[in-house]
Amino acid sequence: MGYRIATVDELQDIPYREDTHMRPVRHHLGITAFGANAWTSTKEGDKLMPEHAEDEGVEELYVVLRGRARFEIDGETVDAPAGALVFVGPETSRTAFAVEPETTVLAVGSRIGQPYEAGGWEVWAEFHPAYEAGDYEGVIERGRSTLETTGYATPLYNLACCEAQTGRIEDAIAHLRDAFERRPSLRELSEQDTDFDPLRNEPAFRELVGEPIAP
């Protein structure tokens, strides 16, 4: 089929960081050329998106689909009624709040000059609060099937983090290997990631990350 149609309200509502709610537009529609997600609110004053700055080279366009938003961008306040287009460049701090109930903002972004690579953070998003709370067992129990099925590199890496923290050595190494195959750059991240400290002396882990194995 050459097209798909969906409304924001029918997409999964994922509670995310800083009491925000995200709807996974890109993942739901199967978009592969750019990132796209919606941020929704229920009442005036709700935070629409976590405060953050995108990485070097990542541009984002925010479209206010309904309601009214107040953006805070690098210390400046920007009023954005329905229909407003707010472009924010790389490495620029941004967040937004609902000025009216049911405000919804669509975020579209990609990296300048490079093919888009879906990281799958939308898939990981619903499990991230449990991970931050240290509920690694809960993440594994609720998320393993989903994270394996979708096959994105970063969620598999994060699943391996949880497994390492709970002593599931073989599972952690298997999922970490899958993550590296899909995104080799994660190997460098793992070298400093304290979640994998329980695996540092495991020969299979040291071989996987390219560290010398002690005789």
PDB file of C-alpha atoms in Angstrom:
ATOM      1  CA  MET A   1       0.000   0.000   0.000  1.00  0.00           C
ATOM      2  CA  GLY A   2       1.348   3.418  -0.991  1.00  0.00           C
ATOM      3  CA  TYR A   3      -0.073   5.352   1.970  1.00  0.00           C
ATOM      4  CA  ARG A   4      -1.282   5.068   5.565  1.00  0.00           C
ATOM      5  CA  ILE A   5      -3.633   7.304   7.548  1.00  0.00           C
ATOM      6  CA  ALA A   6      -3.861   7.726  11.295  1.00  0.00           C
ATOM      7  CA  THR A   7      -5.046  10.293  13.796  1.00  0.00           C
ATOM      8  CA  VAL A   8      -2.830  11.329  16.677  1.00  0.00           C
ATOM      9  CA  ASP A   9      -5.444  10.226  19.193  1.00  0.00           C
ATOM     10  CA  GLU A  10      -5.456   6.627  17.978  1.00  0.00           C
ATOM     11  CA  LEU A  11      -1.698   6.248  18.421  1.00  0.00           C
ATOM     12  CA  GLN A  12      -0.302   4.694  21.583  1.00  0.00           C
ATOM     13  CA  ASP A  13      -0.083   7.195  24.436  1.00  0.00           C
ATOM     14  CA  ILE A  14       3.339   6.680  26.038  1.00  0.00           C
ATOM     15  CA  PRO A  15       4.043   8.364  29.394  1.00  0.00           C
ATOM     16  CA  TYR A  16       7.580   9.689  29.098  1.00  0.00           C
ATOM     17  CA  ARG A  17      10.115  11.724  31.041  1.00  0.00           C
ATOM     18  CA  GLU A  18       9.161  14.833  33.039  1.00  0.00           C
ATOM     19  CA  ASP A  19       5.453  13.879  33.019  1.00  0.00           C
ATOM     20  CA  THR A  20       5.140  14.231  29.242  1.00  0.00           C
ATOM     21  CA  HIS A  21       3.114  12.090  26.819  1.00  0.00           C
ATOM     22  CA  MET A  22       4.449  10.990  23.449  1.00  0.00           C
ATOM     23  CA  ARG A  23       2.669   9.420  20.456  1.00  0.00           C
ATOM     24  CA  PRO A  24       5.000   7.396  18.152  1.00  0.00           C
ATOM     25  CA  VAL A  25       4.071   8.762  14.714  1.00  0.00           C
ATOM     26  CA  ARG A  26       7.107   7.523  12.801  1.00  0.00           C
ATOM     27  CA  HIS A  27       6.985   4.006  14.224  1.00  0.00           C
ATOM     28  CA  HIS A  28       3.214   3.689  13.817  1.00  0.00           C
ATOM     29  CA  LEU A  29       3.215   4.748  10.173  1.00  0.00           C
ATOM     30  CA  GLY A  30       6.449   2.954   9.270  1.00  0.00           C
ATOM     31  CA  ILE A  31       8.318   6.113   8.248  1.00  0.00           C
ATOM     32  CA  THR A  32      12.011   5.507   7.514  1.00  0.00           C
ATOM     33  CA  ALA A  33      13.190   8.821   6.035  1.00  0.00           C
ATOM     34  CA  PHE A  34      12.828  11.092   9.081  1.00  0.00           C
ATOM     35  CA  GLY A  35      11.832  11.120  12.729  1.00  0.00           C
ATOM     36  CA  ALA A  36       8.293  12.160  13.660  1.00  0.00           C
ATOM     37  CA  ASN A  37       6.446  12.026  16.971  1.00  0.00           C
ATOM     38  CA  ALA A  38       3.577  13.896  18.576  1.00  0.00           C
ATOM     39  CA  TRP A  39       3.481  15.356  22.083  1.00  0.00           C
ATOM     40  CA  THR A  40       0.067  15.683  23.712  1.00  0.00           C
ATOM     41  CA  SER A  41      -1.488  17.291  26.772  1.00  0.00           C
ATOM     42  CA  THR A  42      -4.791  17.042  28.602  1.00  0.00           C
ATOM     43  CA  LYS A  43      -4.907  20.284  30.558  1.00  0.00           C
ATOM     44  CA  GLU A  44      -3.486  23.783  30.567  1.00  0.00           C
ATOM     45  CA  GLY A  45       0.030  23.894  31.989  1.00  0.00           C
ATOM     46  CA  ASP A  46       0.988  20.360  31.016  1.00  0.00           C
ATOM     47  CA  LYS A  47       4.566  19.955  29.850  1.00  0.00           C
ATOM     48  CA  LEU A  48       4.530  18.920  26.209  1.00  0.00           C
ATOM     49  CA  MET A  49       8.092  17.655  25.818  1.00  0.00           C
ATOM     50  CA  PRO A  50      11.090  17.111  28.091  1.00  0.00           C
ATOM     51  CA  GLU A  51      13.623  19.899  28.159  1.00  0.00           C
ATOM     52  CA  HIS A  52      16.477  18.854  25.897  1.00  0.00           C
ATOM     53  CA  ALA A  53      18.922  19.913  23.213  1.00  0.00           C
ATOM     54  CA  GLU A  54      19.262  17.837  20.070  1.00  0.00           C
ATOM     55  CA  ASP A  55      22.675  16.493  19.077  1.00  0.00           C
ATOM     56  CA  GLU A  56      25.032  18.233  16.701  1.00  0.00           C
ATOM     57  CA  GLY A  57      23.536  18.408  13.211  1.00  0.00           C
ATOM     58  CA  VAL A  58      19.964  17.467  14.194  1.00  0.00           C
ATOM     59  CA  GLU A  59      17.225  19.917  13.149  1.00  0.00           C
ATOM     60  CA  GLU A  60      13.608  19.767  14.301  1.00  0.00           C
ATOM     61  CA  LEU A  61      10.377  21.386  13.174  1.00  0.00           C
ATOM     62  CA  TYR A  62       7.485  21.607  15.622  1.00  0.00           C
ATOM     63  CA  VAL A  63       3.952  21.984  14.242  1.00  0.00           C
ATOM     64  CA  VAL A  64       1.165  22.964  16.642  1.00  0.00           C
ATOM     65  CA  LEU A  65      -1.714  20.788  15.444  1.00  0.00           C
ATOM     66  CA  ARG A  66      -4.276  22.023  17.947  1.00  0.00           C
ATOM     67  CA  GLY A  67      -4.525  24.173  21.047  1.00  0.00           C
ATOM     68  CA  ARG A  68      -1.784  26.646  21.911  1.00  0.00           C
ATOM     69  CA  ALA A  69       1.768  26.067  23.123  1.00  0.00           C
ATOM     70  CA  ARG A  70       4.400  28.118  24.905  1.00  0.00           C
ATOM     71  CA  PHE A  71       7.892  27.173  23.799  1.00  0.00           C
ATOM     72  CA  GLU A  72      10.958  27.980  25.856  1.00  0.00           C
ATOM     73  CA  ILE A  73      13.986  28.017  23.561  1.00  0.00           C
ATOM     74  CA  ASP A  74      17.424  28.920  24.920  1.00  0.00           C
ATOM     75  CA  GLY A  75      15.862  31.128  27.573  1.00  0.00           C
ATOM     76  CA  GLU A  76      13.369  32.851  25.237  1.00  0.00           C
ATOM     77  CA  THR A  77       9.600  32.383  25.377  1.00  0.00           C
ATOM     78  CA  VAL A  78       7.753  31.792  22.095  1.00  0.00           C
ATOM     79  CA  ASP A  79       3.960  31.825  21.758  1.00  0.00           C
ATOM     80  CA  ALA A  80       2.734  29.213  19.281  1.00  0.00           C
ATOM     81  CA  PRO A  81      -0.991  29.021  18.452  1.00  0.00           C
ATOM     82  CA  ALA A  82      -2.561  26.263  16.363  1.00  0.00           C
ATOM     83  CA  GLY A  83      -0.929  26.193  12.935  1.00  0.00           C
ATOM     84  CA  ALA A  84       2.371  27.656  14.119  1.00  0.00           C
ATOM     85  CA  LEU A  85       5.635  26.265  12.760  1.00  0.00           C
ATOM     86  CA  VAL A  86       8.570  26.416  15.174  1.00  0.00           C
ATOM     87  CA  PHE A  87      11.985  25.462  13.795  1.00  0.00           C
ATOM     88  CA  VAL A  88      14.771  24.724  16.288  1.00  0.00           C
ATOM     89  CA  GLY A  89      18.359  24.089  15.249  1.00  0.00           C
ATOM     90  CA  PRO A  90      20.953  21.672  16.644  1.00  0.00           C
ATOM     91  CA  GLU A  91      22.303  21.905  20.185  1.00  0.00           C
ATOM     92  CA  THR A  92      19.592  24.381  21.184  1.00  0.00           C
ATOM     93  CA  SER A  93      17.726  23.888  24.450  1.00  0.00           C
ATOM     94  CA  ARG A  94      13.972  23.583  24.061  1.00  0.00           C
ATOM     95  CA  THR A  95      10.776  22.565  25.840  1.00  0.00           C
ATOM     96  CA  ALA A  96       7.100  23.503  25.561  1.00  0.00           C
ATOM     97  CA  PHE A  97       3.971  23.795  27.698  1.00  0.00           C
ATOM     98  CA  ALA A  98       0.271  23.651  26.870  1.00  0.00           C
ATOM     99  CA  VAL A  99      -1.438  27.043  27.108  1.00  0.00           C
ATOM    100  CA  GLU A 100      -4.775  25.444  26.256  1.00  0.00           C
ATOM    101  CA  PRO A 101      -6.176  21.981  27.112  1.00  0.00           C
ATOM    102  CA  GLU A 102      -5.638  19.192  24.550  1.00  0.00           C
ATOM    103  CA  THR A 103      -2.715  20.987  22.909  1.00  0.00           C
ATOM    104  CA  THR A 104      -0.878  18.714  20.495  1.00  0.00           C
ATOM    105  CA  VAL A 105       2.502  19.325  18.851  1.00  0.00           C
ATOM    106  CA  LEU A 106       4.009  17.289  16.017  1.00  0.00           C
ATOM    107  CA  ALA A 107       7.827  17.087  15.989  1.00  0.00           C
ATOM    108  CA  VAL A 108       9.656  16.238  12.756  1.00  0.00           C
ATOM    109  CA  GLY A 109      13.438  15.976  12.563  1.00  0.00           C
ATOM    110  CA  SER A 110      16.528  14.525  10.963  1.00  0.00           C
ATOM    111  CA  ARG A 111      20.288  15.008  10.799  1.00  0.00           C
ATOM    112  CA  ILE A 112      21.753  17.454   8.292  1.00  0.00           C
ATOM    113  CA  GLY A 113      23.478  15.856   5.313  1.00  0.00           C
ATOM    114  CA  GLN A 114      23.112  12.235   6.438  1.00  0.00           C
ATOM    115  CA  PRO A 115      20.625   9.449   5.668  1.00  0.00           C
ATOM    116  CA  TYR A 116      18.125   9.052   8.477  1.00  0.00           C
ATOM    117  CA  GLU A 117      18.696   6.036  10.723  1.00  0.00           C
ATOM    118  CA  ALA A 118      15.800   5.008  12.945  1.00  0.00           C
ATOM    119  CA  GLY A 119      17.101   4.438  16.459  1.00  0.00           C
ATOM    120  CA  GLY A 120      13.851   3.078  17.842  1.00  0.00           C
ATOM    121  CA  TRP A 121      13.805   5.271  20.928  1.00  0.00           C
ATOM    122  CA  GLU A 122      10.017   5.471  20.579  1.00  0.00           C
ATOM    123  CA  VAL A 123       9.857   1.718  21.190  1.00  0.00           C
ATOM    124  CA  TRP A 124      12.059   2.061  24.259  1.00  0.00           C
ATOM    125  CA  ALA A 125      10.176   5.095  25.601  1.00  0.00           C
ATOM    126  CA  GLU A 126       7.461   3.213  27.474  1.00  0.00           C
ATOM    127  CA  PHE A 127      10.082   1.198  29.380  1.00  0.00           C
ATOM    128  CA  HIS A 128      12.450   4.083  30.091  1.00  0.00           C
ATOM    129  CA  PRO A 129      10.781   5.263  33.331  1.00  0.00           C
ATOM    130  CA  ALA A 130      11.156   1.773  34.825  1.00  0.00           C
ATOM    131  CA  TYR A 131      14.779   1.665  33.721  1.00  0.00           C
ATOM    132  CA  GLU A 132      15.473   5.061  35.336  1.00  0.00           C
ATOM    133  CA  ALA A 133      13.833   3.793  38.536  1.00  0.00           C
ATOM    134  CA  GLY A 134      16.142   0.775  38.568  1.00  0.00           C
ATOM    135  CA  ASP A 135      13.328  -1.699  37.883  1.00  0.00           C
ATOM    136  CA  TYR A 136      15.440  -3.779  35.522  1.00  0.00           C
ATOM    137  CA  GLU A 137      13.449  -6.945  36.186  1.00  0.00           C
ATOM    138  CA  GLY A 138      10.265  -5.114  35.255  1.00  0.00           C
ATOM    139  CA  VAL A 139      11.761  -3.907  31.977  1.00  0.00           C
ATOM    140  CA  ILE A 140      12.847  -7.428  31.061  1.00  0.00           C
ATOM    141  CA  GLU A 141       9.527  -8.984  32.018  1.00  0.00           C
ATOM    142  CA  ARG A 142       7.363  -6.445  30.198  1.00  0.00           C
ATOM    143  CA  GLY A 143       9.625  -5.380  27.380  1.00  0.00           C
ATOM    144  CA  ARG A 144      11.781  -8.237  26.155  1.00  0.00           C
ATOM    145  CA  SER A 145       9.346  -9.585  23.562  1.00  0.00           C
ATOM    146  CA  THR A 146       8.567  -6.131  22.169  1.00  0.00           C
ATOM    147  CA  LEU A 147      12.192  -5.003  22.044  1.00  0.00           C
ATOM    148  CA  GLU A 148      13.313  -8.203  20.345  1.00  0.00           C
ATOM    149  CA  THR A 149      10.487  -8.151  17.810  1.00  0.00           C
ATOM    150  CA  THR A 150      11.007  -4.565  16.661  1.00  0.00           C
ATOM    151  CA  GLY A 151      14.729  -5.196  16.301  1.00  0.00           C
ATOM    152  CA  TYR A 152      16.035  -1.648  16.785  1.00  0.00           C
ATOM    153  CA  ALA A 153      19.634  -1.397  17.925  1.00  0.00           C
ATOM    154  CA  THR A 154      19.319   1.060  20.810  1.00  0.00           C
ATOM    155  CA  PRO A 155      16.390  -0.679  22.577  1.00  0.00           C
ATOM    156  CA  LEU A 156      18.257  -4.000  22.300  1.00  0.00           C
ATOM    157  CA  TYR A 157      21.325  -2.309  23.793  1.00  0.00           C
ATOM    158  CA  ASN A 158      19.226  -0.970  26.660  1.00  0.00           C
ATOM    159  CA  LEU A 159      17.677  -4.398  27.205  1.00  0.00           C
ATOM    160  CA  ALA A 160      21.204  -5.788  27.478  1.00  0.00           C
ATOM    161  CA  CYS A 161      21.940  -3.128  30.113  1.00  0.00           C
ATOM    162  CA  CYS A 162      19.022  -4.384  32.207  1.00  0.00           C
ATOM    163  CA  GLU A 163      20.073  -8.002  31.774  1.00  0.00           C
ATOM    164  CA  ALA A 164      23.629  -7.209  32.808  1.00  0.00           C
ATOM    165  CA  GLN A 165      22.341  -5.526  35.954  1.00  0.00           C
ATOM    166  CA  THR A 166      20.269  -8.593  36.874  1.00  0.00           C
ATOM    167  CA  GLY A 167      22.956 -11.194  36.230  1.00  0.00           C
ATOM    168  CA  ARG A 168      21.590 -12.520  32.949  1.00  0.00           C
ATOM    169  CA  ILE A 169      25.037 -12.711  31.394  1.00  0.00           C
ATOM    170  CA  GLU A 170      24.308 -14.835  28.333  1.00  0.00           C
ATOM    171  CA  ASP A 171      21.164 -12.876  27.436  1.00  0.00           C
ATOM    172  CA  ALA A 172      22.966  -9.556  27.862  1.00  0.00           C
ATOM    173  CA  ILE A 173      25.828 -10.569  25.604  1.00  0.00           C
ATOM    174  CA  ALA A 174      23.463 -11.982  22.959  1.00  0.00           C
ATOM    175  CA  HIS A 175      21.385  -8.812  22.820  1.00  0.00           C
ATOM    176  CA  LEU A 176      24.485  -6.626  22.895  1.00  0.00           C
ATOM    177  CA  ARG A 177      25.889  -8.563  19.935  1.00  0.00           C
ATOM    178  CA  ASP A 178      22.640  -7.991  18.011  1.00  0.00           C
ATOM    179  CA  ALA A 179      22.763  -4.287  18.845  1.00  0.00           C
ATOM    180  CA  PHE A 180      26.369  -3.958  17.623  1.00  0.00           C
ATOM    181  CA  GLU A 181      25.519  -5.697  14.348  1.00  0.00           C
ATOM    182  CA  ARG A 182      22.726  -3.203  13.717  1.00  0.00           C
ATOM    183  CA  ARG A 183      24.661  -0.148  14.948  1.00  0.00           C
ATOM    184  CA  PRO A 184      28.426  -0.627  15.318  1.00  0.00           C
ATOM    185  CA  SER A 185      28.852   2.796  16.961  1.00  0.00           C
ATOM    186  CA  LEU A 186      27.230   1.399  20.124  1.00  0.00           C
ATOM    187  CA  ARG A 187      30.374  -0.642  20.769  1.00  0.00           C
ATOM    188  CA  GLU A 188      32.267   2.511  21.734  1.00  0.00           C
ATOM    189  CA  LEU A 189      29.434   3.577  24.051  1.00  0.00           C
ATOM    190  CA  SER A 190      29.490   0.238  25.841  1.00  0.00           C
ATOM    191  CA  GLU A 191      33.155   0.647  26.748  1.00  0.00           C
ATOM    192  CA  GLN A 192      32.270   3.380  29.260  1.00  0.00           C
ATOM    193  CA  ASP A 193      28.728   2.325  30.153  1.00  0.00           C
ATOM    194  CA  THR A 194      28.611   1.429  33.852  1.00  0.00           C
ATOM    195  CA  ASP A 195      25.550  -0.761  33.283  1.00  0.00           C
ATOM    196  CA  PHE A 196      27.952  -3.325  31.876  1.00  0.00           C
ATOM    197  CA  ASP A 197      30.355  -3.293  34.810  1.00  0.00           C
ATOM    198  CA  PRO A 198      29.069  -6.725  35.945  1.00  0.00           C
ATOM    199  CA  LEU A 199      30.287  -8.123  32.614  1.00  0.00           C
ATOM    200  CA  ARG A 200      33.746  -6.525  32.460  1.00  0.00           C
ATOM    201  CA  ASN A 201      35.582  -9.699  33.432  1.00  0.00           C
ATOM    202  CA  GLU A 202      33.541 -11.992  31.203  1.00  0.00           C
ATOM    203  CA  PRO A 203      35.671 -13.274  28.277  1.00  0.00           C
ATOM    204  CA  ALA A 204      32.673 -13.195  25.910  1.00  0.00           C
ATOM    205  CA  PHE A 205      32.043  -9.539  26.739  1.00  0.00           C
ATOM    206  CA  ARG A 206      35.681  -8.541  26.394  1.00  0.00           C
ATOM    207  CA  GLU A 207      35.854 -10.266  23.027  1.00  0.00           C
ATOM    208  CA  LEU A 208      32.653  -8.577  21.899  1.00  0.00           C
ATOM    209  CA  VAL A 209      33.859  -5.064  22.711  1.00  0.00           C
ATOM    210  CA  GLY A 210      37.366  -5.736  21.405  1.00  0.00           C
ATOM    211  CA  GLU A 211      39.203  -5.710  24.728  1.00  0.00           C
ATOM    212  CA  PRO A 212      42.175  -8.047  25.284  1.00  0.00           C
ATOM    213  CA  ILE A 213      41.350 -11.201  27.200  1.00  0.00           C
ATOM    214  CA  ALA A 214      43.565 -11.819  30.209  1.00  0.00           C
ATOM    215  CA  PRO A 215      45.619 -15.019  29.962  1.00  0.00           C
TER     216      PRO A 215
END
